[in-house]
Amino acid sequence: MTTLYLVRHGETVDNANQIMQGQTQGELNENGIKQAKEFSENWKDKAIDVVIASDLKRSVDTAKIIAEPHHLEVHSTPLLRERDWGGFTGRYIPDLKGEVWPDDIETLENLLSRAGEFIAYVRQTFPGKKVLAVGHGIINKAIQSVYYQKPMNEIQRMSNAEVRTLEL
């Protein structure tokens, strides 16, 4: 059985300022670096075979901090990218309430399909391994939605540097 430790990246400058990041690279802020270091310290003695991150900087940076005591390289995949928020990207989140969604936002169907592809990728590529994957709030929610076969609105939001364990 493959164990997937699904982690959300550390807090970013845009998280703290309530800016919709989507598929922008993002930059960990001081708190985000601290969160990643605390996670790394807490998990330094835990068995991890593989570390994967979204190919966006905020996830890669978090994953590198976590992987360091394990002397593991960080693999990256666009399957773990955050949802593409199209025209909402870069906007102040509270201002988006009630706005009509632009046509260029990644569809829920595509997001869930990507989540399913990620689960299949981990199962096929790392069978029987303990895999720590650093993703983002919405894609991590979509992965759990597919895994538990529940609507996304029934999956609890993940905090920065929070982990959820899935047995694949």
PDB file of C-alpha atoms in Angstrom:
ATOM      1  CA  MET A   1       0.000   0.000   0.000  1.00  0.00           C
ATOM      2  CA  THR A   2       1.209   3.490  -0.849  1.00  0.00           C
ATOM      3  CA  THR A   3       0.869   6.169   1.829  1.00  0.00           C
ATOM      4  CA  LEU A   4       0.314   9.723   0.590  1.00  0.00           C
ATOM      5  CA  TYR A   5       1.040  12.545   3.006  1.00  0.00           C
ATOM      6  CA  LEU A   6      -0.740  15.467   1.379  1.00  0.00           C
ATOM      7  CA  VAL A   7       0.633  18.819   2.594  1.00  0.00           C
ATOM      8  CA  ARG A   8      -0.353  22.395   1.798  1.00  0.00           C
ATOM      9  CA  HIS A   9       2.564  24.780   1.179  1.00  0.00           C
ATOM     10  CA  GLY A  10       3.602  27.303   3.830  1.00  0.00           C
ATOM     11  CA  GLU A  11       1.962  30.720   4.012  1.00  0.00           C
ATOM     12  CA  THR A  12       2.839  33.113   1.203  1.00  0.00           C
ATOM     13  CA  VAL A  13       2.921  36.879   0.882  1.00  0.00           C
ATOM     14  CA  ASP A  14      -0.290  36.677  -1.183  1.00  0.00           C
ATOM     15  CA  ASN A  15      -2.024  34.326   1.314  1.00  0.00           C
ATOM     16  CA  ALA A  16      -1.412  36.858   4.070  1.00  0.00           C
ATOM     17  CA  ASN A  17      -2.743  39.678   1.854  1.00  0.00           C
ATOM     18  CA  GLN A  18      -5.780  37.663   0.646  1.00  0.00           C
ATOM     19  CA  ILE A  19      -4.678  37.760  -2.992  1.00  0.00           C
ATOM     20  CA  MET A  20      -5.868  34.997  -5.346  1.00  0.00           C
ATOM     21  CA  GLN A  21      -2.618  33.286  -6.414  1.00  0.00           C
ATOM     22  CA  GLY A  22      -3.856  30.542  -8.696  1.00  0.00           C
ATOM     23  CA  GLN A  23      -0.975  29.308 -10.846  1.00  0.00           C
ATOM     24  CA  THR A  24       1.389  32.201 -10.098  1.00  0.00           C
ATOM     25  CA  GLN A  25       4.690  31.130  -8.497  1.00  0.00           C
ATOM     26  CA  GLY A  26       4.096  32.698  -5.072  1.00  0.00           C
ATOM     27  CA  GLU A  27       6.708  33.480  -2.441  1.00  0.00           C
ATOM     28  CA  LEU A  28       6.765  32.075   1.095  1.00  0.00           C
ATOM     29  CA  ASN A  29       6.677  34.824   3.707  1.00  0.00           C
ATOM     30  CA  GLU A  30       8.567  34.638   7.034  1.00  0.00           C
ATOM     31  CA  ASN A  31       5.669  32.779   8.635  1.00  0.00           C
ATOM     32  CA  GLY A  32       5.505  30.310   5.734  1.00  0.00           C
ATOM     33  CA  ILE A  33       9.209  29.541   6.035  1.00  0.00           C
ATOM     34  CA  LYS A  34       8.736  29.086   9.785  1.00  0.00           C
ATOM     35  CA  GLN A  35       5.767  26.742   9.179  1.00  0.00           C
ATOM     36  CA  ALA A  36       7.801  24.640   6.732  1.00  0.00           C
ATOM     37  CA  LYS A  37      10.758  24.479   9.139  1.00  0.00           C
ATOM     38  CA  GLU A  38       8.493  23.449  12.036  1.00  0.00           C
ATOM     39  CA  PHE A  39       6.906  20.762   9.849  1.00  0.00           C
ATOM     40  CA  SER A  40      10.363  19.575   8.804  1.00  0.00           C
ATOM     41  CA  GLU A  41      11.517  19.403  12.437  1.00  0.00           C
ATOM     42  CA  ASN A  42       8.384  17.489  13.503  1.00  0.00           C
ATOM     43  CA  TRP A  43       8.763  15.029  10.615  1.00  0.00           C
ATOM     44  CA  LYS A  44      12.555  14.596  10.562  1.00  0.00           C
ATOM     45  CA  ASP A  45      12.340  11.092  12.088  1.00  0.00           C
ATOM     46  CA  LYS A  46       9.273   9.988  10.130  1.00  0.00           C
ATOM     47  CA  ALA A  47       9.807   7.558   7.258  1.00  0.00           C
ATOM     48  CA  ILE A  48       9.433   9.320   3.906  1.00  0.00           C
ATOM     49  CA  ASP A  49      10.590   7.694   0.671  1.00  0.00           C
ATOM     50  CA  VAL A  50       9.656  10.344  -1.878  1.00  0.00           C
ATOM     51  CA  VAL A  51       8.926  14.091  -1.827  1.00  0.00           C
ATOM     52  CA  ILE A  52       6.846  15.583  -4.629  1.00  0.00           C
ATOM     53  CA  ALA A  53       5.763  19.200  -5.069  1.00  0.00           C
ATOM     54  CA  SER A  54       3.635  21.186  -7.417  1.00  0.00           C
ATOM     55  CA  ASP A  55       5.920  22.873  -9.953  1.00  0.00           C
ATOM     56  CA  LEU A  56       5.029  26.279  -8.471  1.00  0.00           C
ATOM     57  CA  LYS A  57       7.743  27.968  -6.370  1.00  0.00           C
ATOM     58  CA  ARG A  58       5.766  28.202  -3.121  1.00  0.00           C
ATOM     59  CA  SER A  59       5.288  24.410  -3.059  1.00  0.00           C
ATOM     60  CA  VAL A  60       8.807  23.557  -4.231  1.00  0.00           C
ATOM     61  CA  ASP A  61      10.316  25.838  -1.557  1.00  0.00           C
ATOM     62  CA  THR A  62       8.159  24.243   1.168  1.00  0.00           C
ATOM     63  CA  ALA A  63       9.021  20.732  -0.075  1.00  0.00           C
ATOM     64  CA  LYS A  64      12.772  21.459  -0.123  1.00  0.00           C
ATOM     65  CA  ILE A  65      12.680  22.541   3.525  1.00  0.00           C
ATOM     66  CA  ILE A  66      10.727  19.405   4.506  1.00  0.00           C
ATOM     67  CA  ALA A  67      12.947  17.076   2.398  1.00  0.00           C
ATOM     68  CA  GLU A  68      16.265  18.430   3.702  1.00  0.00           C
ATOM     69  CA  PRO A  69      16.681  16.256   6.851  1.00  0.00           C
ATOM     70  CA  HIS A  70      15.700  13.195   4.785  1.00  0.00           C
ATOM     71  CA  HIS A  71      18.337  13.981   2.119  1.00  0.00           C
ATOM     72  CA  LEU A  72      15.694  13.529  -0.579  1.00  0.00           C
ATOM     73  CA  GLU A  73      15.435  15.364  -3.864  1.00  0.00           C
ATOM     74  CA  VAL A  74      12.142  17.074  -4.629  1.00  0.00           C
ATOM     75  CA  HIS A  75      10.265  15.806  -7.673  1.00  0.00           C
ATOM     76  CA  SER A  76       7.748  18.202  -9.184  1.00  0.00           C
ATOM     77  CA  THR A  77       4.650  17.792 -11.292  1.00  0.00           C
ATOM     78  CA  PRO A  78       2.157  20.204 -12.863  1.00  0.00           C
ATOM     79  CA  LEU A  79      -0.601  17.780 -11.802  1.00  0.00           C
ATOM     80  CA  LEU A  80      -0.294  19.290  -8.288  1.00  0.00           C
ATOM     81  CA  ARG A  81      -0.631  22.900  -9.470  1.00  0.00           C
ATOM     82  CA  GLU A  82      -3.264  25.071  -7.864  1.00  0.00           C
ATOM     83  CA  ARG A  83      -6.506  25.707  -9.726  1.00  0.00           C
ATOM     84  CA  ASP A  84      -6.109  28.235 -12.520  1.00  0.00           C
ATOM     85  CA  TRP A  85      -8.257  31.177 -11.433  1.00  0.00           C
ATOM     86  CA  GLY A  86      -8.020  32.939 -14.793  1.00  0.00           C
ATOM     87  CA  GLY A  87      -9.211  36.545 -14.566  1.00  0.00           C
ATOM     88  CA  PHE A  88      -9.513  36.295 -10.768  1.00  0.00           C
ATOM     89  CA  THR A  89      -5.752  35.694 -10.438  1.00  0.00           C
ATOM     90  CA  GLY A  90      -3.980  38.519  -8.609  1.00  0.00           C
ATOM     91  CA  ARG A  91      -7.230  40.002  -7.260  1.00  0.00           C
ATOM     92  CA  TYR A  92      -8.139  40.734  -3.633  1.00  0.00           C
ATOM     93  CA  ILE A  93     -10.280  37.758  -2.564  1.00  0.00           C
ATOM     94  CA  PRO A  94     -12.941  39.659  -0.539  1.00  0.00           C
ATOM     95  CA  ASP A  95     -13.676  41.766  -3.661  1.00  0.00           C
ATOM     96  CA  LEU A  96     -14.591  38.624  -5.642  1.00  0.00           C
ATOM     97  CA  LYS A  97     -17.687  37.762  -3.591  1.00  0.00           C
ATOM     98  CA  GLY A  98     -20.757  37.860  -5.792  1.00  0.00           C
ATOM     99  CA  GLU A  99     -18.814  38.495  -9.006  1.00  0.00           C
ATOM    100  CA  VAL A 100     -19.610  36.522 -12.136  1.00  0.00           C
ATOM    101  CA  TRP A 101     -16.899  33.948 -12.745  1.00  0.00           C
ATOM    102  CA  PRO A 102     -14.856  34.640 -15.876  1.00  0.00           C
ATOM    103  CA  ASP A 103     -14.814  31.940 -18.576  1.00  0.00           C
ATOM    104  CA  ASP A 104     -11.067  31.395 -18.191  1.00  0.00           C
ATOM    105  CA  ILE A 105     -11.216  29.765 -14.734  1.00  0.00           C
ATOM    106  CA  GLU A 106     -10.204  26.086 -14.790  1.00  0.00           C
ATOM    107  CA  THR A 107     -13.375  24.007 -14.722  1.00  0.00           C
ATOM    108  CA  LEU A 108     -14.210  21.877 -11.719  1.00  0.00           C
ATOM    109  CA  GLU A 109     -14.298  18.844 -14.028  1.00  0.00           C
ATOM    110  CA  ASN A 110     -10.729  19.525 -15.202  1.00  0.00           C
ATOM    111  CA  LEU A 111      -9.520  20.132 -11.641  1.00  0.00           C
ATOM    112  CA  LEU A 112     -11.036  16.853 -10.415  1.00  0.00           C
ATOM    113  CA  SER A 113      -9.665  15.015 -13.455  1.00  0.00           C
ATOM    114  CA  ARG A 114      -6.173  16.348 -12.655  1.00  0.00           C
ATOM    115  CA  ALA A 115      -6.619  15.245  -9.024  1.00  0.00           C
ATOM    116  CA  GLY A 116      -7.500  11.733 -10.202  1.00  0.00           C
ATOM    117  CA  GLU A 117      -4.489  11.714 -12.530  1.00  0.00           C
ATOM    118  CA  PHE A 118      -2.258  12.700  -9.607  1.00  0.00           C
ATOM    119  CA  ILE A 119      -3.563   9.828  -7.451  1.00  0.00           C
ATOM    120  CA  ALA A 120      -3.007   7.394 -10.354  1.00  0.00           C
ATOM    121  CA  TYR A 121       0.508   8.827 -10.930  1.00  0.00           C
ATOM    122  CA  VAL A 122       1.469   8.296  -7.253  1.00  0.00           C
ATOM    123  CA  ARG A 123       0.022   4.751  -7.191  1.00  0.00           C
ATOM    124  CA  GLN A 124       1.770   3.733 -10.432  1.00  0.00           C
ATOM    125  CA  THR A 125       5.100   5.495  -9.924  1.00  0.00           C
ATOM    126  CA  PHE A 126       5.683   4.901  -6.200  1.00  0.00           C
ATOM    127  CA  PRO A 127       3.911   1.638  -5.254  1.00  0.00           C
ATOM    128  CA  GLY A 128       4.322   0.738  -1.584  1.00  0.00           C
ATOM    129  CA  LYS A 129       6.225   3.956  -0.820  1.00  0.00           C
ATOM    130  CA  LYS A 130       5.599   6.715   1.701  1.00  0.00           C
ATOM    131  CA  VAL A 131       5.096   9.794  -0.477  1.00  0.00           C
ATOM    132  CA  LEU A 132       4.945  13.333   0.875  1.00  0.00           C
ATOM    133  CA  ALA A 133       3.340  15.693  -1.649  1.00  0.00           C
ATOM    134  CA  VAL A 134       3.260  19.478  -1.225  1.00  0.00           C
ATOM    135  CA  GLY A 135       0.360  21.020  -3.085  1.00  0.00           C
ATOM    136  CA  HIS A 136      -2.102  23.864  -2.646  1.00  0.00           C
ATOM    137  CA  GLY A 137      -5.400  24.461  -0.911  1.00  0.00           C
ATOM    138  CA  ILE A 138      -7.811  23.768  -3.781  1.00  0.00           C
ATOM    139  CA  ILE A 139      -5.952  20.981  -5.612  1.00  0.00           C
ATOM    140  CA  ASN A 140      -5.399  19.207  -2.270  1.00  0.00           C
ATOM    141  CA  LYS A 141      -9.131  19.520  -1.626  1.00  0.00           C
ATOM    142  CA  ALA A 142      -9.835  18.085  -5.103  1.00  0.00           C
ATOM    143  CA  ILE A 143      -7.465  15.141  -4.454  1.00  0.00           C
ATOM    144  CA  GLN A 144      -9.320  14.357  -1.229  1.00  0.00           C
ATOM    145  CA  SER A 145     -12.672  14.787  -3.010  1.00  0.00           C
ATOM    146  CA  VAL A 146     -11.682  12.141  -5.574  1.00  0.00           C
ATOM    147  CA  TYR A 147     -10.134   9.861  -2.933  1.00  0.00           C
ATOM    148  CA  TYR A 148     -13.139   9.963  -0.571  1.00  0.00           C
ATOM    149  CA  GLN A 149     -15.670  10.208  -3.429  1.00  0.00           C
ATOM    150  CA  LYS A 150     -17.271  13.251  -1.783  1.00  0.00           C
ATOM    151  CA  PRO A 151     -18.129  16.690  -3.169  1.00  0.00           C
ATOM    152  CA  MET A 152     -15.383  19.255  -2.631  1.00  0.00           C
ATOM    153  CA  ASN A 153     -17.594  21.332  -0.337  1.00  0.00           C
ATOM    154  CA  GLU A 154     -17.620  18.379   2.094  1.00  0.00           C
ATOM    155  CA  ILE A 155     -13.809  18.385   2.355  1.00  0.00           C
ATOM    156  CA  GLN A 156     -12.482  20.573   5.163  1.00  0.00           C
ATOM    157  CA  ARG A 157     -10.155  23.389   4.098  1.00  0.00           C
ATOM    158  CA  MET A 158      -6.460  22.772   4.769  1.00  0.00           C
ATOM    159  CA  SER A 159      -4.359  25.324   6.609  1.00  0.00           C
ATOM    160  CA  ASN A 160      -0.863  26.233   5.436  1.00  0.00           C
ATOM    161  CA  ALA A 161       1.629  23.436   6.274  1.00  0.00           C
ATOM    162  CA  GLU A 162      -1.191  21.086   7.333  1.00  0.00           C
ATOM    163  CA  VAL A 163      -0.964  17.406   6.395  1.00  0.00           C
ATOM    164  CA  ARG A 164      -3.608  14.790   5.586  1.00  0.00           C
ATOM    165  CA  THR A 165      -2.805  11.092   5.194  1.00  0.00           C
ATOM    166  CA  LEU A 166      -4.340   9.000   2.401  1.00  0.00           C
ATOM    167  CA  GLU A 167      -3.733   5.260   1.966  1.00  0.00           C
ATOM    168  CA  LEU A 168      -3.701   4.514  -1.771  1.00  0.00           C
TER     169      LEU A 168
END
